[in-house]
Amino acid sequence: MSLGIVQAIQNVVLTLPWPSGVRSLLVHPAGPFTIFFWAPTFKWMITIANIGDFSKPAENISANQQIAISATGIIWARYATQINPVNYNLMIVNMFMGLSGLYQLYRKSQVPKEKGGFWGK
Amino acid sequence: MTDKIIALINSPVGPKTCHFWGPVANWGFVLAGILDSNKPPEKISGRMTTVLMFYSCLFMRFALRVQPKNYLLFSCHLCNASCQAYLLTRVFRAEQERKAKAAAAGNQ
């Protein structure tokens, strides 16, 4: 199913007089008109959402979800260095995601037993 | 039989490598979502759930456009997007009930 909307928008944008450096970025096969750019870029939102959740009381955070976030972040950060070509963008976003998850898990570990402890009620 | 198992274990995309555990880690989101579906909805972070849903939608498209197509990644993110969407409905429903109760209590 290809509606061609993004292609149409890209064609319109490319009619403008961009400098050659910017133009080569706009037509890049992993550039801003492709999913290969936006999917990994959007992954930063997970880290940002997690940092936003630092202010939530630790009892209301899901330990399961934070374990998944930390594990995904750490494993994919390593994965990004093992593929060819090495993808530093992927490595950095996953590193920060893993670190934010680990900090949340630390906060969960400080929840006293009366409030549910690490795993919650 | 054991030869095949050993060959699988030692394969360059097998469980000794991160190429295996990467996609496995993504299924962790689905597992966490399923485990959380029985918890009280106040414990669900609406912010994080929304972000995870859109993240999985984007990666569903990514998995089908990457060369070679990665149906395992696609299925993982399809499950995660559905799971997070379900958790969001729980959050919305709990929010509606809370507002209805607050309105009812205010009217008394």
PDB file of C-alpha atoms in Angstrom, chain B residues 4-93:
ATOM      1  CA  LYS B   4      21.852 -29.333  15.141  1.00  0.00           C
ATOM      2  CA  ILE B   5      21.193 -27.794  18.535  1.00  0.00           C
ATOM      3  CA  ILE B   6      24.887 -27.127  19.084  1.00  0.00           C
ATOM      4  CA  ALA B   7      25.123 -25.624  15.580  1.00  0.00           C
ATOM      5  CA  LEU B   8      22.173 -23.352  16.381  1.00  0.00           C
ATOM      6  CA  ILE B   9      23.705 -22.285  19.699  1.00  0.00           C
ATOM      7  CA  ASN B  10      27.014 -21.441  18.042  1.00  0.00           C
ATOM      8  CA  SER B  11      25.448 -19.745  15.001  1.00  0.00           C
ATOM      9  CA  PRO B  12      26.626 -16.180  14.219  1.00  0.00           C
ATOM     10  CA  VAL B  13      23.095 -14.923  14.962  1.00  0.00           C
ATOM     11  CA  GLY B  14      22.524 -17.344  17.796  1.00  0.00           C
ATOM     12  CA  PRO B  15      22.010 -16.944  21.546  1.00  0.00           C
ATOM     13  CA  LYS B  16      25.714 -16.288  22.120  1.00  0.00           C
ATOM     14  CA  THR B  17      25.455 -13.038  20.131  1.00  0.00           C
ATOM     15  CA  CYS B  18      23.632  -9.749  20.632  1.00  0.00           C
ATOM     16  CA  HIS B  19      22.035 -10.208  17.185  1.00  0.00           C
ATOM     17  CA  PHE B  20      19.800 -12.735  18.921  1.00  0.00           C
ATOM     18  CA  TRP B  21      19.181 -10.937  22.209  1.00  0.00           C
ATOM     19  CA  GLY B  22      18.371  -7.601  20.544  1.00  0.00           C
ATOM     20  CA  PRO B  23      15.038  -8.733  19.120  1.00  0.00           C
ATOM     21  CA  VAL B  24      14.429 -10.873  22.247  1.00  0.00           C
ATOM     22  CA  ALA B  25      14.785  -7.712  24.370  1.00  0.00           C
ATOM     23  CA  ASN B  26      12.085  -6.041  22.261  1.00  0.00           C
ATOM     24  CA  TRP B  27       9.697  -8.845  23.214  1.00  0.00           C
ATOM     25  CA  GLY B  28      10.411  -7.810  26.816  1.00  0.00           C
ATOM     26  CA  PHE B  29       8.180  -4.773  26.223  1.00  0.00           C
ATOM     27  CA  VAL B  30       5.310  -7.077  25.219  1.00  0.00           C
ATOM     28  CA  LEU B  31       5.887  -9.306  28.238  1.00  0.00           C
ATOM     29  CA  ALA B  32       6.006  -6.321  30.599  1.00  0.00           C
ATOM     30  CA  GLY B  33       2.804  -4.973  29.023  1.00  0.00           C
ATOM     31  CA  ILE B  34       0.991  -8.276  29.489  1.00  0.00           C
ATOM     32  CA  LEU B  35       2.169  -8.583  33.099  1.00  0.00           C
ATOM     33  CA  ASP B  36       1.045  -5.010  33.776  1.00  0.00           C
ATOM     34  CA  SER B  37      -2.429  -5.535  32.303  1.00  0.00           C
ATOM     35  CA  ASN B  38      -3.553  -7.017  35.620  1.00  0.00           C
ATOM     36  CA  LYS B  39      -2.216  -4.160  37.746  1.00  0.00           C
ATOM     37  CA  PRO B  40      -4.429  -1.249  38.871  1.00  0.00           C
ATOM     38  CA  PRO B  41      -4.607   1.389  36.111  1.00  0.00           C
ATOM     39  CA  GLU B  42      -3.219   4.122  38.386  1.00  0.00           C
ATOM     40  CA  LYS B  43       0.146   2.379  38.104  1.00  0.00           C
ATOM     41  CA  ILE B  44       0.221   2.721  34.314  1.00  0.00           C
ATOM     42  CA  SER B  45       2.223   5.686  33.041  1.00  0.00           C
ATOM     43  CA  GLY B  46       0.057   7.227  30.294  1.00  0.00           C
ATOM     44  CA  ARG B  47       3.054   9.139  28.957  1.00  0.00           C
ATOM     45  CA  MET B  48       5.294   6.085  28.591  1.00  0.00           C
ATOM     46  CA  THR B  49       2.485   3.888  27.224  1.00  0.00           C
ATOM     47  CA  THR B  50       1.622   6.411  24.488  1.00  0.00           C
ATOM     48  CA  VAL B  51       5.275   6.778  23.516  1.00  0.00           C
ATOM     49  CA  LEU B  52       5.769   2.999  23.370  1.00  0.00           C
ATOM     50  CA  MET B  53       2.659   2.597  21.193  1.00  0.00           C
ATOM     51  CA  PHE B  54       3.850   5.133  18.600  1.00  0.00           C
ATOM     52  CA  TYR B  55       7.388   3.755  18.801  1.00  0.00           C
ATOM     53  CA  SER B  56       6.109   0.296  17.913  1.00  0.00           C
ATOM     54  CA  CYS B  57       3.927   1.656  15.091  1.00  0.00           C
ATOM     55  CA  LEU B  58       6.980   3.341  13.558  1.00  0.00           C
ATOM     56  CA  PHE B  59       9.087   0.211  13.894  1.00  0.00           C
ATOM     57  CA  MET B  60       6.359  -1.925  12.327  1.00  0.00           C
ATOM     58  CA  ARG B  61       6.852   0.166   9.184  1.00  0.00           C
ATOM     59  CA  PHE B  62      10.644   0.087   9.636  1.00  0.00           C
ATOM     60  CA  ALA B  63      10.685  -3.712   9.816  1.00  0.00           C
ATOM     61  CA  LEU B  64       8.826  -4.000   6.512  1.00  0.00           C
ATOM     62  CA  ARG B  65      10.963  -1.418   4.700  1.00  0.00           C
ATOM     63  CA  VAL B  66      14.376  -2.590   5.853  1.00  0.00           C
ATOM     64  CA  GLN B  67      16.345  -4.937   3.601  1.00  0.00           C
ATOM     65  CA  PRO B  68      15.871  -7.846   4.206  1.00  0.00           C
ATOM     66  CA  LYS B  69      12.307  -7.590   5.593  1.00  0.00           C
ATOM     67  CA  ASN B  70      12.242  -8.556   9.243  1.00  0.00           C
ATOM     68  CA  TYR B  71       8.910 -10.230   9.969  1.00  0.00           C
ATOM     69  CA  LEU B  72       9.991 -11.213  13.479  1.00  0.00           C
ATOM     70  CA  LEU B  73      10.623  -7.575  14.360  1.00  0.00           C
ATOM     71  CA  PHE B  74       7.338  -6.642  12.671  1.00  0.00           C
ATOM     72  CA  SER B  75       5.344  -9.167  14.699  1.00  0.00           C
ATOM     73  CA  CYS B  76       7.059  -8.077  17.917  1.00  0.00           C
ATOM     74  CA  HIS B  77       6.144  -4.436  17.390  1.00  0.00           C
ATOM     75  CA  LEU B  78       2.632  -5.329  16.191  1.00  0.00           C
ATOM     76  CA  CYS B  79       2.073  -7.167  19.487  1.00  0.00           C
ATOM     77  CA  ASN B  80       3.609  -4.313  21.482  1.00  0.00           C
ATOM     78  CA  ALA B  81       1.548  -1.612  19.756  1.00  0.00           C
ATOM     79  CA  SER B  82      -1.648  -3.599  20.448  1.00  0.00           C
ATOM     80  CA  CYS B  83      -0.626  -4.277  24.036  1.00  0.00           C
ATOM     81  CA  GLN B  84       0.208  -0.630  24.787  1.00  0.00           C
ATOM     82  CA  ALA B  85      -3.035   0.495  23.081  1.00  0.00           C
ATOM     83  CA  TYR B  86      -4.962  -1.833  25.395  1.00  0.00           C
ATOM     84  CA  LEU B  87      -3.156  -0.410  28.451  1.00  0.00           C
ATOM     85  CA  LEU B  88      -4.051   3.084  27.235  1.00  0.00           C
ATOM     86  CA  THR B  89      -7.757   2.175  27.048  1.00  0.00           C
ATOM     87  CA  ARG B  90      -7.491   1.038  30.678  1.00  0.00           C
ATOM     88  CA  VAL B  91      -5.928   4.368  31.629  1.00  0.00           C
ATOM     89  CA  PHE B  92      -8.635   6.360  29.783  1.00  0.00           C
ATOM     90  CA  ARG B  93     -11.425   4.294  31.303  1.00  0.00           C
TER      91      ARG B  93
END
